[in-house]
PDB file of C-alpha atoms and ligand atoms in Angstrom:
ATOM      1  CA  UNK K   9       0.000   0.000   0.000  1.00  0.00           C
ATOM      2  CA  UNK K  10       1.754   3.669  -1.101  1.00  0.00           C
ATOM      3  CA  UNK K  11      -0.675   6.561   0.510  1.00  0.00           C
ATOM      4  CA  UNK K  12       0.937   9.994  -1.205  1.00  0.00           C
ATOM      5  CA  UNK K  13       0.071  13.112  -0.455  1.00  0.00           C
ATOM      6  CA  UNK K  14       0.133  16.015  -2.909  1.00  0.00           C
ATOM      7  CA  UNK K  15       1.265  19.146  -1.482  1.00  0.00           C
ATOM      8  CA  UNK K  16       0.892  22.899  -3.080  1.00  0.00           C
ATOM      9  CA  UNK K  17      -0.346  26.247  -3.142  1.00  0.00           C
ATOM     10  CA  UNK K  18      -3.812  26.776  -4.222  1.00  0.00           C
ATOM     11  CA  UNK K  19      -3.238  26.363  -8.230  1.00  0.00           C
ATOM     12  CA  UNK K  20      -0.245  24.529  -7.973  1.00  0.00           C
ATOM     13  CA  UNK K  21      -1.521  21.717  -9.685  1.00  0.00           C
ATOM     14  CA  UNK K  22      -2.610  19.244  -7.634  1.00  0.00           C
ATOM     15  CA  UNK K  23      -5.862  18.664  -8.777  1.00  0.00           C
ATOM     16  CA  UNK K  24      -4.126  18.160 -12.812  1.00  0.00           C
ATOM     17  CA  UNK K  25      -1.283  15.887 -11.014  1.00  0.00           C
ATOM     18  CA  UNK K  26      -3.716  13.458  -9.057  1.00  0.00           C
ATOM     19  CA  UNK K  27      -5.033  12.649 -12.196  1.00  0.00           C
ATOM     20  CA  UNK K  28      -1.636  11.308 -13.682  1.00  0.00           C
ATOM     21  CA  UNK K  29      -1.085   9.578 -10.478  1.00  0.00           C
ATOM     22  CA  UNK K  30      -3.984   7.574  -9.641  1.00  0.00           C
ATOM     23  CA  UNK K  31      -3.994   6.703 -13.826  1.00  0.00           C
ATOM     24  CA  UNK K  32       0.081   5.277 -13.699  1.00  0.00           C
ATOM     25  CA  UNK K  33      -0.684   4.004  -9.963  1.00  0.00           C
ATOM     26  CA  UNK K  34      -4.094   3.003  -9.675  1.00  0.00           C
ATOM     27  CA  UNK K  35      -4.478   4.935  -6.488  1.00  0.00           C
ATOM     28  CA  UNK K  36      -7.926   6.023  -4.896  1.00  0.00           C
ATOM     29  CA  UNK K  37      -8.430   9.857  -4.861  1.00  0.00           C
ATOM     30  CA  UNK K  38      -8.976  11.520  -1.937  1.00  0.00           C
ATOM     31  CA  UNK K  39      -9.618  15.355  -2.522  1.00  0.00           C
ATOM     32  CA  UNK K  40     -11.418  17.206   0.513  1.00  0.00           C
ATOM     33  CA  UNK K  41     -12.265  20.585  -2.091  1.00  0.00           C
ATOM     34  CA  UNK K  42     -14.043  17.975  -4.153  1.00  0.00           C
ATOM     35  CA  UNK K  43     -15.818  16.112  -1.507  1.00  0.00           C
ATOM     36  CA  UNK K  44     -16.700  19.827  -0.237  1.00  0.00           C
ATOM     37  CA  UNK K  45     -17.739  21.167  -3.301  1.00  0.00           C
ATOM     38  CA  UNK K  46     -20.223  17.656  -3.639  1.00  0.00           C
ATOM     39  CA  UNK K  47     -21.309  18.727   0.199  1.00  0.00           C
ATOM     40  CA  UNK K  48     -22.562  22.561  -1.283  1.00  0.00           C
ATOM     41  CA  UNK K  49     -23.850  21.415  -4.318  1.00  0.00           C
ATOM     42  CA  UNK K  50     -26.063  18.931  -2.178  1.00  0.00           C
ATOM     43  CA  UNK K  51     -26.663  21.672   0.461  1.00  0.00           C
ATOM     44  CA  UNK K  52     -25.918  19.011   3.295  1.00  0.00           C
ATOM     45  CA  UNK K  53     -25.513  20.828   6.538  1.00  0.00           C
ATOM     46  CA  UNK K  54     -21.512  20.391   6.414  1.00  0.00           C
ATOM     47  CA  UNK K  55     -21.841  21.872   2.695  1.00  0.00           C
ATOM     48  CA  UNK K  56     -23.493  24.896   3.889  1.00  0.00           C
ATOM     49  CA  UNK K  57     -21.130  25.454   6.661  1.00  0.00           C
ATOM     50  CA  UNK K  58     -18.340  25.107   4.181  1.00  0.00           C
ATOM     51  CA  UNK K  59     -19.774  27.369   1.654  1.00  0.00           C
ATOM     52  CA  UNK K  60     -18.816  29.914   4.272  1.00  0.00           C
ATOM     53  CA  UNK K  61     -15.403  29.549   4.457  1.00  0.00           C
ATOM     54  CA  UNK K  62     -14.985  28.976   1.239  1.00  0.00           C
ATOM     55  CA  UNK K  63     -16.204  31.965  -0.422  1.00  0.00           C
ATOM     56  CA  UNK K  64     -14.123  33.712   2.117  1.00  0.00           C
ATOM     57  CA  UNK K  65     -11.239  32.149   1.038  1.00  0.00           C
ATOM     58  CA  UNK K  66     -10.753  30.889   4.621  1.00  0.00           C
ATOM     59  CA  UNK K  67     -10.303  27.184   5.542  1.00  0.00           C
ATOM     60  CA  UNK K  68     -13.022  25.215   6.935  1.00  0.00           C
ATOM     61  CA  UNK K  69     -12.139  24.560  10.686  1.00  0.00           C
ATOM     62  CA  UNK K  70     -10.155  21.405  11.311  1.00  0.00           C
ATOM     63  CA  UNK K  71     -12.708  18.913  12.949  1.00  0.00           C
ATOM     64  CA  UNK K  72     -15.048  19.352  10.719  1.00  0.00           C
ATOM     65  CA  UNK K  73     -12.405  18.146   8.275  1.00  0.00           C
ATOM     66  CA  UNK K  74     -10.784  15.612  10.251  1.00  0.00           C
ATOM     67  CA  UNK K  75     -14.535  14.097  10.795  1.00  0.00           C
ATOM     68  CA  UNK K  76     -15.094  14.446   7.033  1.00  0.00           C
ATOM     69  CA  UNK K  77     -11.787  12.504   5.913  1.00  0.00           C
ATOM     70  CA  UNK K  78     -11.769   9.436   8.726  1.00  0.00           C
ATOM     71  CA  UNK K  79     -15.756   8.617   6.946  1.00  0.00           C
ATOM     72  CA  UNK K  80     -14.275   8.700   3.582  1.00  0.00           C
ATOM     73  CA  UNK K  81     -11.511   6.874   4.318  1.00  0.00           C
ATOM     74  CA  UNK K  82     -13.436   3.943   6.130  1.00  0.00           C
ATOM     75  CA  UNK K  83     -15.127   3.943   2.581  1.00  0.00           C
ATOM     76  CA  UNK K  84     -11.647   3.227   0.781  1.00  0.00           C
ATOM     77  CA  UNK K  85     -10.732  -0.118   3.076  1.00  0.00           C
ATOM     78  CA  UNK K  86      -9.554  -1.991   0.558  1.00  0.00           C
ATOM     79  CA  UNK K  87      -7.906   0.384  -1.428  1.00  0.00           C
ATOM     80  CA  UNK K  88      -4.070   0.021  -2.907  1.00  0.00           C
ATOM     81  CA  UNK K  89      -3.183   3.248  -1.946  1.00  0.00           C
ATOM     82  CA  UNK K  90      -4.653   6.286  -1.659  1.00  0.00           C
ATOM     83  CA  UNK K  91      -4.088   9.897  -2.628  1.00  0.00           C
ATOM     84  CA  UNK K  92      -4.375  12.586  -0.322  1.00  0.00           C
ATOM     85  CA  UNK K  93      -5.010  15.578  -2.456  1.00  0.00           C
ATOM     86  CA  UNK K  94      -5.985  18.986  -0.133  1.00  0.00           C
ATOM     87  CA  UNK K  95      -5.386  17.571   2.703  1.00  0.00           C
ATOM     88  CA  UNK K  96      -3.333  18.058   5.120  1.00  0.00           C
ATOM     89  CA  UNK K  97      -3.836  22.139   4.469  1.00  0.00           C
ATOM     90  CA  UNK K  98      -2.938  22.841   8.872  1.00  0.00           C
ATOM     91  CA  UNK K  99      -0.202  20.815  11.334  1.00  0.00           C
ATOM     92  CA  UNK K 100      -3.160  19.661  13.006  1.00  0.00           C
ATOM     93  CA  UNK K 101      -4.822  17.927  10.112  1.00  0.00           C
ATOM     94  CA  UNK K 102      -1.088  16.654  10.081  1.00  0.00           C
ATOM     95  CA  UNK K 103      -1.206  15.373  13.319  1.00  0.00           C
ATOM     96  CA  UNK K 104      -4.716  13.743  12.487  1.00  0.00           C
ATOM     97  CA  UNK K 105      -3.801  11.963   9.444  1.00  0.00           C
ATOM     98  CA  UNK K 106      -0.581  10.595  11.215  1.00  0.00           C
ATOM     99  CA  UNK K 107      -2.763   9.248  13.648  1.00  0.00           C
ATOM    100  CA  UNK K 108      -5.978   8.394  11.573  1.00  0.00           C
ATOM    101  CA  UNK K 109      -3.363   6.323   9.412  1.00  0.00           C
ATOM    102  CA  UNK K 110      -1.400   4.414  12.588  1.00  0.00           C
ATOM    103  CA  UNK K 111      -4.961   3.532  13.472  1.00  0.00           C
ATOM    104  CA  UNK K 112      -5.326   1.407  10.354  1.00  0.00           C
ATOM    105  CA  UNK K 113      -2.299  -0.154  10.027  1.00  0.00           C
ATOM    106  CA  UNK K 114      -0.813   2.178   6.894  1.00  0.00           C
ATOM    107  CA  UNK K 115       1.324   5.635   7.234  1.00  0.00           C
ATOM    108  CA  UNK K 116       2.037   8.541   4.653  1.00  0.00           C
ATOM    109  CA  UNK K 117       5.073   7.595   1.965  1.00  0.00           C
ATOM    110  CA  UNK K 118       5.520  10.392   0.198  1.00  0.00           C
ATOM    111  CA  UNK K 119       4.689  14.056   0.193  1.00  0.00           C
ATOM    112  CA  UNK K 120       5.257  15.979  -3.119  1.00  0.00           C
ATOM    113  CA  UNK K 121       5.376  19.258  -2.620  1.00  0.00           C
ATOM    114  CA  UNK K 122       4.868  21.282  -6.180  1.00  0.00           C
ATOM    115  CA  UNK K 123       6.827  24.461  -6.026  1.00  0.00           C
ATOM    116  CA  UNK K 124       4.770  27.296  -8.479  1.00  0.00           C
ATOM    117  CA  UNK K 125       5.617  30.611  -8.108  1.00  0.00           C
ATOM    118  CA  UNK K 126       2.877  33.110  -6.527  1.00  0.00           C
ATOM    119  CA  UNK K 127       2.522  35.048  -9.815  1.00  0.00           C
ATOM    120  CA  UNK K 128       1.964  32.149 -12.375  1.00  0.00           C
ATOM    121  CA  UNK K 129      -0.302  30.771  -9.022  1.00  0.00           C
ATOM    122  CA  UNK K 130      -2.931  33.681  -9.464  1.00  0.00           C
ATOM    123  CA  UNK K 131      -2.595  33.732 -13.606  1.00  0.00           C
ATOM    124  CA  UNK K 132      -3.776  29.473 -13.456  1.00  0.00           C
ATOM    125  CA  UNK K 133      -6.765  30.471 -10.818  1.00  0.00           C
ATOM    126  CA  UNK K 134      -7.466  33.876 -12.674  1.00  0.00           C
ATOM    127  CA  UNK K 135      -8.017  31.810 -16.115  1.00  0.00           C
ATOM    128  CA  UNK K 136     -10.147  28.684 -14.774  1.00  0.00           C
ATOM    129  CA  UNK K 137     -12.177  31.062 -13.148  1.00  0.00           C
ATOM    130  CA  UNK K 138     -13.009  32.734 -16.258  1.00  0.00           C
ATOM    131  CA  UNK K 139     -13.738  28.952 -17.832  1.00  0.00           C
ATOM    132  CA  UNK K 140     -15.293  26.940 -15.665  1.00  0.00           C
ATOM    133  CA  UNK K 141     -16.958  30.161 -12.936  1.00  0.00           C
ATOM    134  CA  UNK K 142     -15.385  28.527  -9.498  1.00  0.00           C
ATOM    135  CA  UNK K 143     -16.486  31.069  -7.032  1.00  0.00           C
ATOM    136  CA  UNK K 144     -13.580  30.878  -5.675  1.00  0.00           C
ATOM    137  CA  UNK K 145     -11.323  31.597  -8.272  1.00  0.00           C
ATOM    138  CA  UNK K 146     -12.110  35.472  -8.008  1.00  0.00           C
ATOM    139  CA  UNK K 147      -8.845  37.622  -7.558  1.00  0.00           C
ATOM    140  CA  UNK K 148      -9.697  39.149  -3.681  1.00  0.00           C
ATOM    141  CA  UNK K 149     -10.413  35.046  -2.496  1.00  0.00           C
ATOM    142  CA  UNK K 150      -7.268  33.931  -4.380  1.00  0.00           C
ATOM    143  CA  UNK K 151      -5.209  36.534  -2.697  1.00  0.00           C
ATOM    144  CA  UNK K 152      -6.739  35.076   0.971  1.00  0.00           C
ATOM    145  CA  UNK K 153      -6.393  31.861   0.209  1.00  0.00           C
ATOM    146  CA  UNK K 154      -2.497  32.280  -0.951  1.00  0.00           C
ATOM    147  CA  UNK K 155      -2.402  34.459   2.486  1.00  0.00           C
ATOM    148  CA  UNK K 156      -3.988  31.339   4.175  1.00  0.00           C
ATOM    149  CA  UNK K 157      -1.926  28.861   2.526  1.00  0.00           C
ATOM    150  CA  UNK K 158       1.203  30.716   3.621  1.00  0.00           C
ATOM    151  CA  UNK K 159      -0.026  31.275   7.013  1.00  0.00           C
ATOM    152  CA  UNK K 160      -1.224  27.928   7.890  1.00  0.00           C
ATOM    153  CA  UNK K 161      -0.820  25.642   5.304  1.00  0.00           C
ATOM    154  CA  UNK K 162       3.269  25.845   4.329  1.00  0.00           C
ATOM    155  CA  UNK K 163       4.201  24.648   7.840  1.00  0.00           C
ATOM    156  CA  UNK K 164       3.766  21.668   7.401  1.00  0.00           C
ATOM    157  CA  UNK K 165       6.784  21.872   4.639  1.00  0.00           C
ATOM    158  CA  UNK K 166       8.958  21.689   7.757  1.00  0.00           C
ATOM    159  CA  UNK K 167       6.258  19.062   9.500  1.00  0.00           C
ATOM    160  CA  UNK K 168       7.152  16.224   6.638  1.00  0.00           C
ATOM    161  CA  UNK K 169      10.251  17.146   6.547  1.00  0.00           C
ATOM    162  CA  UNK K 170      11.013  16.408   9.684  1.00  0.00           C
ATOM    163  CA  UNK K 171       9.888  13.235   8.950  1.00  0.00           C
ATOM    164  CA  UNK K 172      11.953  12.668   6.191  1.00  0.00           C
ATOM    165  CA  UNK K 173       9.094  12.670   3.665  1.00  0.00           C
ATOM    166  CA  UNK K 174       8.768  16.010   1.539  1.00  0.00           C
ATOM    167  CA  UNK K 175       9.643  15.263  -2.121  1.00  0.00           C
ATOM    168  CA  UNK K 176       9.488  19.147  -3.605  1.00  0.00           C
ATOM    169  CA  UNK K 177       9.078  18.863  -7.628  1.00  0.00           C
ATOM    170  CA  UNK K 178       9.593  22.231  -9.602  1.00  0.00           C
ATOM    171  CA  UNK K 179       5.921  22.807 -10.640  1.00  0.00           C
ATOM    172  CA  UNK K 180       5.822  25.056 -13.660  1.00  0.00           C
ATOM    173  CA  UNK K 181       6.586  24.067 -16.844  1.00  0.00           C
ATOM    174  CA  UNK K 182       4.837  20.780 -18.837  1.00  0.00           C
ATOM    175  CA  UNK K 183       2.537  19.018 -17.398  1.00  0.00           C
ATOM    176  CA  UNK K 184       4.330  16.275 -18.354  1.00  0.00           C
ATOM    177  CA  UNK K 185       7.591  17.119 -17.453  1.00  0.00           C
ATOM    178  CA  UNK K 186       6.080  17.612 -13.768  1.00  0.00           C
ATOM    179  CA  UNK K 187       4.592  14.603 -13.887  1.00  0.00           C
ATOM    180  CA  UNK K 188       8.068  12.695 -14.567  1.00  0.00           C
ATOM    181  CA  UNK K 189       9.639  14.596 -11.606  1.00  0.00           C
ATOM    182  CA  UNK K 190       6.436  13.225  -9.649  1.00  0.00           C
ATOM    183  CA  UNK K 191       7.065   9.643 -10.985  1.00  0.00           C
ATOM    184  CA  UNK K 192      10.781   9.358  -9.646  1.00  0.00           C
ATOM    185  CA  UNK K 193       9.503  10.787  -6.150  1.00  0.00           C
ATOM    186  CA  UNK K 194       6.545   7.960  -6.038  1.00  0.00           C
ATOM    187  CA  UNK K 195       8.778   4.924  -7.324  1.00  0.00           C
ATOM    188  CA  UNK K 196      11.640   6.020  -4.707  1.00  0.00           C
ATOM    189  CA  UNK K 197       9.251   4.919  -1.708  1.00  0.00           C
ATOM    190  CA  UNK K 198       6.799   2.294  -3.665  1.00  0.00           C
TER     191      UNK K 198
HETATM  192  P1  LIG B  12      -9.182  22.802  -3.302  1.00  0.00           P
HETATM  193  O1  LIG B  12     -10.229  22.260  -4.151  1.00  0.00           O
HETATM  194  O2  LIG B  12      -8.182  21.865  -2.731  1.00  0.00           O
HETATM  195  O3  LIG B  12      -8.525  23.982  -4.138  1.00  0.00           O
HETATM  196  P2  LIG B  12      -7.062  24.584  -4.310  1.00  0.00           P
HETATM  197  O4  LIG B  12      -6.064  24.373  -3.256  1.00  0.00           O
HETATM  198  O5  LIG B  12      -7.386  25.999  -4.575  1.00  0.00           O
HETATM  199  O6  LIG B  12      -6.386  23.859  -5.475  1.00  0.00           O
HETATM  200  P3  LIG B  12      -6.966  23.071  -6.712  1.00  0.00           P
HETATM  201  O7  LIG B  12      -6.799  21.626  -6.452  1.00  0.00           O
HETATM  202  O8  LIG B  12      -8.330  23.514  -7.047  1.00  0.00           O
HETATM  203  O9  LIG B  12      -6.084  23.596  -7.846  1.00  0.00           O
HETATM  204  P4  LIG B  12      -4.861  22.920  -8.498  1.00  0.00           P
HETATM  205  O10 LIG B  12      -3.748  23.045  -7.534  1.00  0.00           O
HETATM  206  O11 LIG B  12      -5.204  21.578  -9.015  1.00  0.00           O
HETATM  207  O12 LIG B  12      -9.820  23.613  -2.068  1.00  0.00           O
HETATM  208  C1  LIG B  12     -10.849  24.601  -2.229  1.00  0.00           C
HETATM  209  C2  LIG B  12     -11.233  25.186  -0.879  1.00  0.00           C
HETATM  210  O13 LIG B  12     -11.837  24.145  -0.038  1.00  0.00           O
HETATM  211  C3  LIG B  12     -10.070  25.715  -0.018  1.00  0.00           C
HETATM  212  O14 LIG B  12      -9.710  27.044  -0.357  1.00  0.00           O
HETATM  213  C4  LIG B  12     -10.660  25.585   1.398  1.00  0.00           C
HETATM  214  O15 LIG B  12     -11.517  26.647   1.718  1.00  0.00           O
HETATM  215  C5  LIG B  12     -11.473  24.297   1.328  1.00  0.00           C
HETATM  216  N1  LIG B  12     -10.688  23.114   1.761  1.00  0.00           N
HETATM  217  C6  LIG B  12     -10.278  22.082   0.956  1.00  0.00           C
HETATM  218  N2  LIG B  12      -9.542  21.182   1.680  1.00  0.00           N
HETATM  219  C7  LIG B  12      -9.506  21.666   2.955  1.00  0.00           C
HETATM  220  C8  LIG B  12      -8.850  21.226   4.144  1.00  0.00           C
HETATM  221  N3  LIG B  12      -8.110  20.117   4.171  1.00  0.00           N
HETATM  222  N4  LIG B  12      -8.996  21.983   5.274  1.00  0.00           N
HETATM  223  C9  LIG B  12      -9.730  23.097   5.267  1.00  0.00           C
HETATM  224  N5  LIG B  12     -10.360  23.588   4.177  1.00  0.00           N
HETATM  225  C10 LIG B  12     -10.238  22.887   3.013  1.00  0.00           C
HETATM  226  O16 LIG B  12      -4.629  23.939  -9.740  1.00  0.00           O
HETATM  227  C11 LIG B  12      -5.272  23.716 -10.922  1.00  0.00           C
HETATM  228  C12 LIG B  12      -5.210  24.831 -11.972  1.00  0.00           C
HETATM  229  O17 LIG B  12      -3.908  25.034 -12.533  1.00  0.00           O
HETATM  230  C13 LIG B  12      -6.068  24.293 -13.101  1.00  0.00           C
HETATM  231  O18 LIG B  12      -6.778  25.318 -13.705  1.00  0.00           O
HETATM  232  C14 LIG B  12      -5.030  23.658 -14.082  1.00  0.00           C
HETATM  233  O19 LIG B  12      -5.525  23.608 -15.392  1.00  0.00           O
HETATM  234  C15 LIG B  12      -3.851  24.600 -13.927  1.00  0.00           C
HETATM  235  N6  LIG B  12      -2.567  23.901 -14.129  1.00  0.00           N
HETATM  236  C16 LIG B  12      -2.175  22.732 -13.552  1.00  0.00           C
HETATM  237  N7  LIG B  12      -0.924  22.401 -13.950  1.00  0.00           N
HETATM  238  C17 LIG B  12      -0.500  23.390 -14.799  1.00  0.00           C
HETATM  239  C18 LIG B  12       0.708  23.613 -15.517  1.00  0.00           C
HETATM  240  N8  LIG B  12       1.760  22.788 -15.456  1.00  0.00           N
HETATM  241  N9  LIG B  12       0.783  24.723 -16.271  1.00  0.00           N
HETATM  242  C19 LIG B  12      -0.259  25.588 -16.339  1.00  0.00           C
HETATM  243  N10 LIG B  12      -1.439  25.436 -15.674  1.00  0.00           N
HETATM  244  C20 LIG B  12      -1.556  24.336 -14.912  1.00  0.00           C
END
């Protein structure tokens, strides 16, 4: 079992990398915006609590998170891997996948951290807003969420670290080229 997480600012590419991943490594997906973004569409009572943050550019607070991840994961038992995408975004969530992990026997392998500069960062999110209207993707919530991300969320750079675990991959560039960078990080630990 290989459990990666994928690491970034908000337009860093994680969403675009996960793909390539769980295609090459037949990994399950595990994205907490997506599984929030299914929550608001539904208008669940999480999703409307979300929506809050969200639109704020904020984070949603930790244990509603942690709560949220442990149910999908019991969903994914008998998975070959899985691919934390989003999550960890705070050392606590961290902590709590550490933990939620031991619980079941597995651990995180890999973190690859893709490096994007802040300017290229808000050009990606600037254009998919225009395309595909994530409210989100406005320039004020971009700019709080790259504030957020660098207040709370790059920590845990020095968190994995630590741990011997952070694989950073130089983010801009091809797609494909990233991908290859993201490959030699994943086969390293597999
Ligand atoms: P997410 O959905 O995780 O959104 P994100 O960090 O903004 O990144 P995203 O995955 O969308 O973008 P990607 O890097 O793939 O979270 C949304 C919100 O939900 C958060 O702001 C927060 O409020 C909440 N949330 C989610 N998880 C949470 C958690 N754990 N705790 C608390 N709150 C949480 O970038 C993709 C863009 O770049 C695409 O348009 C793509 O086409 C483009 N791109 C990719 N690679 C490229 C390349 N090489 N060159 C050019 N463009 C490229």
């Amino acid at each position: 079992m290989t459990n990666v997480v994928i690491f970034g600012a908000p337009g860093s590419g994680k969403g675009t990398q996960s793909e390539l991943i769980i295609k090459k490594y037949g990994l399950d997906h595990i994205s907490t915006g997506d599984v929030l973004r299914a929550e608001i569409k539904n208008q669940t009572e999480l999703g409307k609590t979300a929506e809050t943050y969200i639109s704020k550019g904020q984070l949603v607070p930790d244990d509603l998170i942690i709560d949220m991840l442990a149910s999908v994961l019991d969903s994914k038992k008998d998975s070959k891997g899985v691919i934390f995408d989003g999550f960890p975004r705070t050392i606590p969530q961290g902590e709590a996948l550490d933990k939620m992990l031991k619980e079941r026997g597995t651990k995180v392998d890999v973190v690859v951290s893709l490096e994007v500069e802040e300017a290229e960062l808000i050009d990606r999110l600037l254009k998919r807003g225009q395309m595909s209207g994530r409210s989100d993707d406005n320039f004020e919530t971009i700019k709080s969420r790259l504030d957020v991300y660098n207040g709370q969320t790059s920590p845990l750079k020095q968190y994995y670290t630590e741990q011997e675990k952070l694989a950073p991959i130089h983010g801009m560039g091809s797609i494909e080229n990233i991908f290859a960078g993201i490959e030699k990080a994943i086969d390293a630990v597999k």
